[in-house]
């Protein structure tokens, strides 16, 4: 049995994480290198899926999100917030992760569950489709449209302009994920 290295007292370190886990970039899997409890098998995939589909790993009595451990494993730093580019919280491939602010992370959200138009940023208002967006704490009305697709495209244009790489749109360009999924 390989003994687990001593956990740092205050913050996890890259050295400690690399001694405890292995990370497979191609598969995004984090595996145990050491047997830190009776239930752990060396080489076993670490972590369990939470109800919101994130992978969490229990280490030294604390729960950590796998994507934060992956970032620490590779880069040796722990950013306050990470964003999943494809909005899939269990896809922890390094190419899918990026450092973000809270606001940037919110920009990369799909449409809300209570959305009735089927398009992000589009609502029915006074007999027409209204496109709107929130950017940098301000709300913008983008216009009223007869056709819902026109309103959705107006939202997309504004999202690219205001949200940049974090834009989550209705009609994605090649390689982007649809806001409706």
Coordinates of N, CA and C in Angstrom, one line a residue:
X1 N 0.8 -1.2 0.0 CA 0.0 0.0 0.0 C 0.9 1.2 0.0
X2 N 0.6 2.2 -0.9 CA 1.3 3.4 -1.0 C 0.7 4.4 -0.1
X3 N 1.5 5.0 0.8 CA 0.9 6.0 1.8 C 0.7 7.3 1.1
X4 N -0.4 7.9 1.4 CA -0.7 9.3 0.9 C 0.3 10.3 1.4
X5 N 0.8 11.2 0.6 CA 1.6 12.3 1.2 C 0.8 13.1 2.1
X6 N 1.6 13.8 3.0 CA 0.9 14.7 4.0 C 0.3 15.9 3.3
X7 N -1.0 16.2 3.6 CA -1.7 17.3 3.0 C -1.1 18.6 3.5
X8 N -1.0 19.6 2.7 CA -0.6 20.9 3.1 C -1.6 21.4 4.1
X9 N -1.2 22.3 5.1 CA -2.1 22.7 6.1 C -3.1 23.7 5.6
X10 N -2.8 24.6 4.7 CA -3.7 25.6 4.3 C -4.3 25.5 2.9
X11 N -3.4 25.4 1.9 CA -3.8 25.3 0.5 C -3.2 24.1 -0.2
X12 N -3.9 23.6 -1.1 CA -3.4 22.5 -1.9 C -2.3 23.0 -2.8
X13 N -1.3 22.2 -3.0 CA -0.2 22.6 -3.9 C -0.2 21.7 -5.1
X14 N 0.5 22.1 -6.2 CA 0.6 21.3 -7.4 C 1.4 20.0 -7.0
X15 N 2.4 20.1 -6.2 CA 3.2 18.9 -5.9 C 2.3 17.9 -5.2
X16 N 1.5 18.3 -4.2 CA 0.6 17.4 -3.5 C -0.4 16.8 -4.4
X17 N -1.0 17.6 -5.3 CA -2.0 17.0 -6.2 C -1.4 16.0 -7.2
X18 N -0.2 16.3 -7.7 CA 0.5 15.4 -8.6 C 1.0 14.1 -7.9
X19 N 1.2 14.2 -6.6 CA 1.6 13.0 -5.9 C 0.4 12.1 -5.6
X20 N -0.8 12.8 -5.5 CA -2.0 12.1 -5.1 C -2.8 11.6 -6.3
X21 N -2.8 12.3 -7.4 CA -3.6 12.0 -8.6 C -2.7 11.9 -9.8
X22 N -3.3 11.2 -10.9 CA -2.8 11.4 -12.2 C -3.9 11.9 -13.0
X23 N -3.6 12.7 -14.1 CA -4.6 13.3 -14.9 C -4.3 12.9 -16.4
X24 N -5.3 12.4 -17.0 CA -5.2 12.0 -18.4 C -5.9 13.0 -19.3
X25 N -5.1 13.9 -20.0 CA -5.7 15.0 -20.7 C -6.7 14.5 -21.9
X26 N -6.3 13.4 -22.5 CA -7.2 12.9 -23.6 C -8.6 12.5 -23.2
X27 N -8.6 11.9 -22.0 CA -9.9 11.4 -21.5 C -10.5 12.3 -20.4
X28 N -9.8 13.3 -19.9 CA -10.2 14.2 -18.8 C -10.3 13.5 -17.5
X29 N -9.9 12.3 -17.4 CA -10.0 11.5 -16.1 C -8.9 11.8 -15.1
X30 N -9.4 11.9 -13.9 CA -8.4 12.1 -12.7 C -8.5 10.7 -12.0
X31 N -7.3 10.1 -11.8 CA -7.2 8.8 -11.2 C -6.3 8.9 -9.9
X32 N -6.6 8.0 -8.9 CA -5.9 8.0 -7.7 C -4.5 7.4 -7.9
X33 N -3.5 8.0 -7.4 CA -2.1 7.4 -7.4 C -1.8 6.8 -6.0
X34 N -2.5 7.2 -5.0 CA -2.3 6.7 -3.6 C -3.6 6.2 -3.0
X35 N -3.4 5.4 -2.0 CA -4.6 4.8 -1.3 C -4.7 5.7 0.0
X36 N -5.6 6.7 -0.1 CA -5.7 7.6 1.0 C -6.8 7.2 2.0
X37 N -7.6 6.2 1.6 CA -8.6 5.6 2.5 C -8.9 4.2 2.0
X38 N -9.6 3.5 2.9 CA -9.9 2.0 2.6 C -10.6 1.8 1.3
X39 N -11.5 2.8 0.9 CA -12.4 2.6 -0.2 C -11.7 2.9 -1.6
X40 N -10.5 3.5 -1.5 CA -9.8 3.9 -2.7 C -9.0 2.8 -3.3
X41 N -9.0 2.6 -4.6 CA -8.2 1.7 -5.3 C -7.2 2.5 -6.2
X42 N -5.9 2.2 -6.1 CA -5.0 2.9 -6.9 C -5.3 2.7 -8.4
X43 N -5.3 3.8 -9.1 CA -5.7 3.7 -10.6 C -7.2 3.9 -10.8
X44 N -8.0 3.9 -9.8 CA -9.4 4.1 -9.9 C -9.7 5.6 -10.3
X45 N -10.8 5.8 -11.1 CA -11.2 7.2 -11.4 C -11.6 7.8 -10.1
X46 N -11.1 9.0 -9.9 CA -11.5 9.7 -8.6 C -12.7 10.6 -8.8
X47 N -13.5 10.7 -7.8 CA -14.7 11.6 -7.8 C -16.0 10.9 -8.1
X48 N -17.0 11.7 -7.8 CA -18.4 11.4 -8.1 C -19.1 12.6 -8.8
X49 N -20.2 12.3 -9.5 CA -20.9 13.3 -10.2 C -21.9 13.9 -9.2
X50 N -22.0 15.2 -9.1 CA -23.0 15.9 -8.3 C -24.3 16.0 -9.0
X51 N -25.3 16.5 -8.4 CA -26.6 16.6 -9.0 C -26.6 17.6 -10.2
X52 N -25.7 18.6 -10.2 CA -25.6 19.5 -11.3 C -24.5 19.0 -12.3
X53 N -24.1 17.8 -12.2 CA -23.2 17.1 -13.2 C -21.8 17.5 -13.1
X54 N -21.4 18.2 -12.1 CA -19.9 18.5 -11.9 C -19.3 17.3 -11.2
X55 N -18.0 17.1 -11.4 CA -17.3 16.0 -10.7 C -16.7 16.6 -9.5
X56 N -16.9 15.9 -8.3 CA -16.3 16.4 -7.1 C -15.5 15.3 -6.5
X57 N -14.4 15.6 -5.9 CA -13.5 14.6 -5.4 C -13.2 15.0 -3.9
X58 N -13.4 13.9 -3.0 CA -13.1 14.1 -1.6 C -11.7 13.8 -1.3
X59 N -11.0 14.8 -0.7 CA -9.6 14.6 -0.4 C -9.4 15.2 1.0
X60 N -8.8 14.4 1.8 CA -8.5 14.9 3.2 C -9.7 15.5 3.9
X61 N -10.8 14.9 3.7 CA -12.0 15.4 4.4 C -12.7 16.6 3.8
X62 N -12.2 17.1 2.6 CA -12.8 18.2 2.0 C -13.2 17.8 0.5
X63 N -14.3 18.5 0.0 CA -14.7 18.2 -1.4 C -14.1 19.3 -2.3
X64 N -13.6 18.9 -3.4 CA -13.0 19.8 -4.4 C -13.6 19.5 -5.8
X65 N -13.9 20.5 -6.5 CA -14.3 20.2 -7.9 C -13.2 19.8 -8.8
X66 N -13.4 18.7 -9.5 CA -12.3 18.1 -10.3 C -11.7 19.1 -11.3
X67 N -12.5 20.0 -11.9 CA -11.8 20.9 -12.9 C -10.9 21.9 -12.2
X68 N -11.1 22.2 -10.9 CA -10.1 23.0 -10.2 C -8.8 22.2 -9.9
X69 N -9.0 21.0 -9.6 CA -7.8 20.1 -9.3 C -7.0 19.9 -10.6
X70 N -7.7 19.8 -11.7 CA -7.1 19.6 -13.0 C -6.2 20.8 -13.3
X71 N -6.8 22.0 -13.1 CA -6.1 23.3 -13.4 C -4.9 23.4 -12.5
X72 N -5.0 23.1 -11.2 CA -3.9 23.1 -10.3 C -2.8 22.1 -10.7
X73 N -3.3 20.9 -11.1 CA -2.3 19.8 -11.5 C -1.5 20.3 -12.7
X74 N -2.1 20.9 -13.7 CA -1.3 21.4 -14.9 C -0.6 22.7 -14.7
X75 N -1.3 23.7 -14.2 CA -0.7 25.0 -14.1 C -0.1 25.5 -12.8
X76 N -0.4 24.7 -11.7 CA 0.1 25.1 -10.4 C -0.5 26.3 -9.7
X77 N -1.7 26.6 -10.2 CA -2.4 27.8 -9.6 C -3.9 27.4 -9.4
X78 N -4.5 28.1 -8.5 CA -5.9 27.9 -8.2 C -6.7 29.2 -8.5
X79 N -7.2 29.4 -9.7 CA -8.0 30.6 -10.0 C -9.3 30.5 -9.2
X80 N -9.9 31.6 -8.9 CA -11.2 31.7 -8.1 C -12.3 31.0 -8.9
X81 N -12.3 31.2 -10.2 CA -13.4 30.7 -11.0 C -12.9 30.2 -12.4
X82 N -13.4 29.0 -12.8 CA -13.1 28.4 -14.1 C -14.4 28.2 -14.8
X83 N -14.4 28.4 -16.1 CA -15.5 28.2 -17.0 C -15.3 27.0 -17.9
X84 N -16.4 26.3 -18.1 CA -16.4 25.2 -19.1 C -16.9 25.8 -20.5
X85 N -16.0 25.8 -21.4 CA -16.3 26.4 -22.7 C -17.6 25.8 -23.3
X86 N -17.7 24.5 -23.3 CA -18.9 23.9 -23.9 C -20.1 23.8 -23.0
X87 N -20.0 24.4 -21.8 CA -21.0 24.4 -20.8 C -21.4 23.0 -20.2
X88 N -20.5 22.0 -20.5 CA -20.7 20.7 -19.9 C -19.9 20.6 -18.7
X89 N -20.5 20.6 -17.5 CA -19.7 20.7 -16.2 C -18.9 19.4 -15.9
X90 N -19.1 18.3 -16.6 CA -18.3 17.1 -16.4 C -17.2 16.9 -17.4
X91 N -17.1 17.8 -18.4 CA -16.0 17.8 -19.4 C -14.9 18.6 -18.8
X92 N -13.9 17.8 -18.2 CA -12.8 18.5 -17.6 C -11.5 18.4 -18.4
X93 N -11.7 18.3 -19.7 CA -10.5 18.4 -20.6 C -9.9 19.8 -20.5
X94 N -8.6 19.9 -20.4 CA -7.9 21.2 -20.2 C -8.3 22.2 -21.3
X95 N -8.5 21.7 -22.5 CA -8.9 22.6 -23.7 C -10.3 23.2 -23.5
X96 N -11.1 22.6 -22.6 CA -12.5 23.0 -22.4 C -12.5 24.0 -21.2
X97 N -11.5 24.2 -20.5 CA -11.5 25.0 -19.3 C -10.8 26.4 -19.6
X98 N -11.3 27.4 -18.9 CA -10.7 28.7 -19.0 C -11.0 29.5 -17.8
X99 N -10.0 30.4 -17.4 CA -10.2 31.2 -16.2 C -11.3 32.3 -16.6
X100 N -12.1 32.6 -15.7 CA -13.2 33.6 -16.0 C -13.6 34.3 -14.7
X101 N -14.2 35.4 -14.9 CA -14.8 36.1 -13.8 C -16.2 35.6 -13.6
X102 N -16.9 36.0 -12.5 CA -18.3 35.5 -12.3 C -19.1 36.0 -13.5
X103 N -19.0 37.3 -13.9 CA -19.8 37.8 -15.0 C -19.5 37.1 -16.3
X104 N -18.3 36.7 -16.6 CA -18.0 36.0 -17.8 C -18.6 34.6 -17.8
X105 N -18.6 34.0 -16.6 CA -19.1 32.7 -16.4 C -20.7 32.7 -16.7
X106 N -21.3 33.8 -16.2 CA -22.7 33.9 -16.4 C -23.1 34.1 -17.9
X107 N -22.2 34.8 -18.6 CA -22.5 35.0 -20.0 C -22.5 33.7 -20.8
X108 N -21.8 32.7 -20.3 CA -21.7 31.5 -21.0 C -22.8 30.5 -20.6
X109 N -23.9 31.0 -20.1 CA -25.1 30.2 -19.7 C -26.0 30.0 -20.9
X110 N -26.7 28.8 -21.0 CA -27.7 28.6 -22.0 C -29.0 29.3 -21.6
X111 N -30.0 29.1 -22.3 CA -31.3 29.8 -22.0 C -31.8 29.2 -20.7
X112 N -32.6 30.0 -20.0 CA -33.2 29.6 -18.7 C -34.2 28.6 -18.9
X113 N -34.4 27.8 -17.9 CA -35.4 26.7 -17.9 C -36.8 27.2 -18.1
X114 N -37.1 28.4 -17.6 CA -38.5 28.9 -17.8 C -38.7 29.7 -19.1
X115 N -37.7 29.7 -20.0 CA -37.8 30.4 -21.2 C -38.9 29.8 -22.1
X116 N -39.8 30.6 -22.6 CA -40.9 30.0 -23.4 C -40.8 30.3 -24.9
X117 N -39.9 31.2 -25.3 CA -39.7 31.5 -26.7 C -38.8 30.4 -27.4
X118 N -38.0 29.7 -26.6 CA -37.1 28.7 -27.2 C -35.8 29.4 -27.6
X119 N -35.6 30.7 -27.5 CA -34.4 31.4 -27.9 C -33.9 32.2 -26.7
X120 N -32.6 32.2 -26.5 CA -32.0 33.1 -25.5 C -32.1 34.5 -25.8
X121 N -32.6 35.4 -24.9 CA -32.7 36.8 -25.1 C -33.9 37.2 -25.9
X122 N -34.9 36.4 -26.0 CA -36.1 36.7 -26.8 C -37.3 36.4 -26.0
X123 N -38.2 37.4 -25.9 CA -39.5 37.3 -25.2 C -40.6 37.8 -26.1
X124 N -41.8 37.4 -25.8 CA -43.0 37.9 -26.5 C -43.5 39.1 -25.7
X125 N -43.6 40.3 -26.4 CA -44.0 41.5 -25.7 C -44.9 42.4 -26.6
X126 N -46.1 42.7 -26.2 CA -47.0 43.6 -27.0 C -47.1 43.2 -28.4
X127 N -47.4 41.9 -28.7 CA -47.6 41.5 -30.0 C -46.4 41.3 -30.9
X128 N -45.2 41.4 -30.4 CA -44.0 41.2 -31.2 C -43.0 40.5 -30.4
X129 N -41.9 40.0 -31.0 CA -40.8 39.4 -30.3 C -39.8 40.5 -30.0
X130 N -39.4 40.6 -28.7 CA -38.5 41.5 -28.2 C -37.2 40.9 -27.9
X131 N -36.1 41.4 -28.5 CA -34.7 40.9 -28.2 C -34.1 41.8 -27.2
X132 N -33.5 41.2 -26.2 CA -32.8 42.0 -25.2 C -31.6 41.3 -24.6
X133 N -30.7 42.0 -24.1 CA -29.5 41.5 -23.5 C -29.0 42.3 -22.3
X134 N -28.4 41.6 -21.4 CA -27.8 42.3 -20.2 C -26.2 42.2 -20.4
X135 N -25.6 43.3 -20.4 CA -24.1 43.4 -20.5 C -23.5 44.4 -19.6
X136 N -22.6 44.0 -18.8 CA -21.9 44.8 -17.9 C -22.8 45.5 -16.9
X137 N -23.9 44.8 -16.5 CA -24.8 45.3 -15.5 C -25.9 46.2 -16.1
X138 N -25.9 46.4 -17.4 CA -26.9 47.2 -18.0 C -27.8 46.3 -18.9
X139 N -29.1 46.7 -19.0 CA -30.1 46.0 -19.9 C -30.3 46.8 -21.1
X140 N -30.2 46.1 -22.3 CA -30.4 46.7 -23.6 C -31.6 46.1 -24.3
X141 N -32.5 46.9 -24.8 CA -33.5 46.4 -25.7 C -33.0 46.5 -27.1
X142 N -33.0 45.4 -27.8 CA -32.4 45.3 -29.1 C -33.4 45.5 -30.3
X143 N -34.6 45.6 -29.9 CA -35.6 45.9 -31.0 C -36.8 44.9 -30.9
X144 N -37.9 45.2 -31.6 CA -39.1 44.4 -31.6 C -39.1 43.8 -33.0
X145 N -39.5 42.5 -33.1 CA -39.4 41.8 -34.4 C -40.7 41.0 -34.7
X146 N -41.1 41.0 -35.9 CA -42.3 40.2 -36.3 C -41.9 38.7 -36.2
X147 N -40.7 38.3 -36.7 CA -40.3 36.9 -36.7 C -39.3 36.6 -35.6
X148 N -39.6 35.5 -34.9 CA -38.8 35.2 -33.7 C -37.3 34.9 -34.1
X149 N -37.0 34.4 -35.3 CA -35.6 34.1 -35.7 C -34.9 35.4 -35.9
X150 N -35.5 36.5 -36.3 CA -34.9 37.8 -36.5 C -34.5 38.3 -35.1
X151 N -35.4 38.2 -34.1 CA -35.1 38.6 -32.8 C -33.9 37.8 -32.2
X152 N -33.9 36.5 -32.4 CA -32.8 35.6 -31.9 C -31.5 36.0 -32.6
X153 N -31.5 36.3 -33.9 CA -30.2 36.8 -34.5 C -29.8 38.1 -34.0
X154 N -30.7 39.0 -33.7 CA -30.3 40.3 -33.1 C -29.6 40.1 -31.7
X155 N -30.2 39.1 -31.0 CA -29.5 38.8 -29.7 C -28.1 38.3 -29.9
X156 N -28.0 37.4 -30.9 CA -26.7 36.7 -31.2 C -25.6 37.8 -31.5
X157 N -26.0 38.7 -32.4 CA -25.1 39.8 -32.8 C -24.7 40.6 -31.6
X158 N -25.6 41.0 -30.7 CA -25.3 41.7 -29.5 C -24.4 40.9 -28.5
X159 N -24.7 39.6 -28.5 CA -23.9 38.7 -27.6 C -22.5 38.7 -28.0
X160 N -22.2 38.5 -29.3 CA -20.8 38.5 -29.8 C -20.1 39.8 -29.5
X161 N -20.9 40.9 -29.7 CA -20.3 42.3 -29.5 C -20.0 42.5 -28.0
X162 N -20.9 42.2 -27.1 CA -20.8 42.5 -25.7 C -20.0 41.4 -24.9
X163 N -20.2 40.1 -25.3 CA -19.7 39.0 -24.5 C -18.4 38.4 -25.0
X164 N -18.1 38.7 -26.3 CA -16.9 38.1 -26.9 C -16.8 36.6 -26.9
X165 N -15.7 36.1 -26.4 CA -15.5 34.6 -26.5 C -16.5 33.9 -25.5
X166 N -17.1 34.6 -24.6 CA -18.1 34.0 -23.7 C -19.5 34.0 -24.2
X167 N -19.7 34.5 -25.4 CA -21.1 34.6 -25.9 C -21.7 33.2 -26.1
X168 N -22.9 33.1 -25.6 CA -23.7 31.9 -25.8 C -24.9 32.2 -26.7
X169 N -24.9 31.7 -27.9 CA -25.8 32.2 -28.9 C -26.8 31.2 -29.4
X170 N -27.9 31.7 -30.0 CA -28.9 30.8 -30.5 C -28.6 30.1 -31.8
X171 N -27.8 30.8 -32.7 CA -27.4 30.2 -34.0 C -25.9 30.2 -34.0
X172 N -25.3 29.2 -33.4 CA -23.8 29.2 -33.2 C -23.0 29.0 -34.5
X173 N -21.8 29.6 -34.5 CA -20.9 29.4 -35.6 C -20.3 28.0 -35.5
X174 N -19.6 27.6 -36.5 CA -19.0 26.2 -36.5 C -18.1 26.1 -35.2
X175 N -18.3 25.0 -34.5 CA -17.6 24.7 -33.3 C -18.1 25.2 -32.0
X176 N -19.2 26.0 -32.1 CA -19.8 26.6 -30.9 C -21.0 25.7 -30.5
X177 N -21.4 25.8 -29.2 CA -22.6 25.1 -28.8 C -23.8 26.0 -28.8
X178 N -24.9 25.4 -29.1 CA -26.2 26.1 -29.2 C -26.7 26.5 -27.8
X179 N -27.2 27.7 -27.6 CA -27.7 28.2 -26.3 C -29.0 27.5 -25.9
X180 N -29.6 26.8 -26.9 CA -30.9 26.2 -26.6 C -30.7 24.8 -26.1
X181 N -29.5 24.3 -26.0 CA -29.2 23.0 -25.4 C -28.5 23.1 -24.1

